[in-house]
Amino acid sequence: MVPHLITALTGPINELEQRILDSMPAIERWFRLEWMEHTPPFYTAVDVRNAGFKLAPVDTDFFPGGWNNLTPAMLPLAVQAAQAAIEKICPEARNLLIIPDNNLRSTYYLMNLAQLGRIFNMAGLNVRIGSISADIKKSTKIDLPDGDSITLDPVVRTKGRLGVKDFDPCTILLNNDLRAGVPGILEDLHEQYLLPPLHASWSTRRKSTHFRCYEEVAKRFGKLIGVDHWLMTPMFEPYGVVDLQSAEGIAALVSRIEGMLTKVKKKYKEYGIKEKPFLVIKADNRTSGNTILSVRDTKDLEAKLRKMGAGLEAGPDPLELILQEGVLTNERVNDAVAEPVVYLMDRYVVGGFYRMHAERGVDENLSAPGSSYVPLAFAESTHLPQPGVRPGGSAPNRFYMYGVIGRLAMLAASYELEATDPDAERYD
């Protein structure tokens, strides 16, 4: 199944696709050189939006769930990438412990854990799943709807090392974004690799830091292939701590929104884009439960912001906002609005899927109850490009382009982790 764009297959997105295809040897060399200098995050998932006139990442996840959406045909790529990642980090690794999210009620999430365990087991590791949730007090087997099952064991800590009963891992893989804060049991581990590192978690992470790094990467990449980096980059502004309970706080935010909308409108005018631009207002320092508001104009905006403030989930820290240029998605699967999600491990694209939502619009967040998933054509290894095929006329070329954008976001993630590493030496 190949999703289709509802826009005519002409214009900047095809020019971008052609530049990327024509520059493929230079692009691959550029990535190789970057990975000589930077360490990729262990695994990532990148939400990409194709507006027909620009293609950009809108979110990058350091602790991706949803691995169960990767089809069996994708698994060999994931297994090879897992082997490469483990060999670099701990070549003598024998045991891997996966620490899941504490919310274990979702069958969908448990199937994700089973798939992750399967990938690393096929990569040659003994795998156990160890929960830090207070609800898991003993070894617990859970049967899954697809006939599979997983076993959750309570994590134990002895002599500065984490494990489960009769299992001492070399490497610990977090599939928990620690949005509620870092528990002491994960700190100061002795001779164990914790991946991703604690500073990748939402206890310290900011979306604005990631997009600042992404903008830097995209500017250099745009120069390499000779295109305006805006075609691959959502404009953004970190707002900082916001007060949605006072008239002054709301008025200040409205003023900033107006200013940024004006900047986006100028870009639209430059490219002759007829669509109406919009911004997405979301939490900079939270991932789960953050209210997302799409803004096309400032009419009735103050009332909307008051409502947004009333509906926000309380968090451990004051709410910080990021203003981000909205990127339409003009892709459809079975007439439902869709967006590609690219999955990466180490420095490799290993697969992906389309997130689709029949009840959502082209300018709305699709990661919401009611969403469903269709594998990308990566499933058949068709992400290898086909030089000579006209832009927009080849699914493999389109998916290769998605993989390039995913890798740019992953490279930005590596910059982000370096910039926020509390143990890194700083040279001013």
XYZ file of N, CA and C in Angstrom, residues 31-32 35 40-42 81 88 344-349 407 410:
48
model
N 27.066 11.950 5.870
C 26.635 11.230 7.070
C 27.782 10.386 7.651
N 28.539 9.714 6.788
C 29.659 8.893 7.303
C 30.638 9.747 8.098
N 29.217 10.718 11.491
C 29.214 9.645 12.485
C 30.616 9.281 12.950
N 25.608 8.310 17.558
C 24.145 8.357 17.416
C 23.457 7.892 18.689
N 22.270 8.402 18.964
C 21.489 7.849 20.077
C 21.198 6.383 19.796
N 20.975 5.602 20.846
C 20.840 4.157 20.661
C 19.673 3.813 19.752
N 21.209 -3.696 12.907
C 21.515 -2.433 13.562
C 21.751 -2.633 15.053
N 29.624 -1.807 19.367
C 30.356 -0.572 19.650
C 30.384 -0.262 21.146
N 14.761 4.324 13.804
C 16.201 4.215 13.588
C 16.846 3.558 14.795
N 17.916 2.824 14.532
C 18.720 2.247 15.606
C 20.184 2.417 15.227
N 20.981 2.842 16.202
C 22.346 3.237 15.912
C 22.263 4.300 14.819
N 22.954 4.174 13.699
C 22.880 5.205 12.651
C 22.088 4.739 11.443
N 21.265 3.719 11.624
C 20.574 3.106 10.498
C 19.058 3.282 10.568
N 18.460 3.514 9.404
C 17.004 3.447 9.284
C 16.627 1.969 9.271
N 17.326 10.646 9.478
C 18.738 10.615 9.904
C 19.239 12.005 10.293
N 18.082 12.362 13.733
C 18.884 11.527 14.614
C 20.258 12.163 14.863
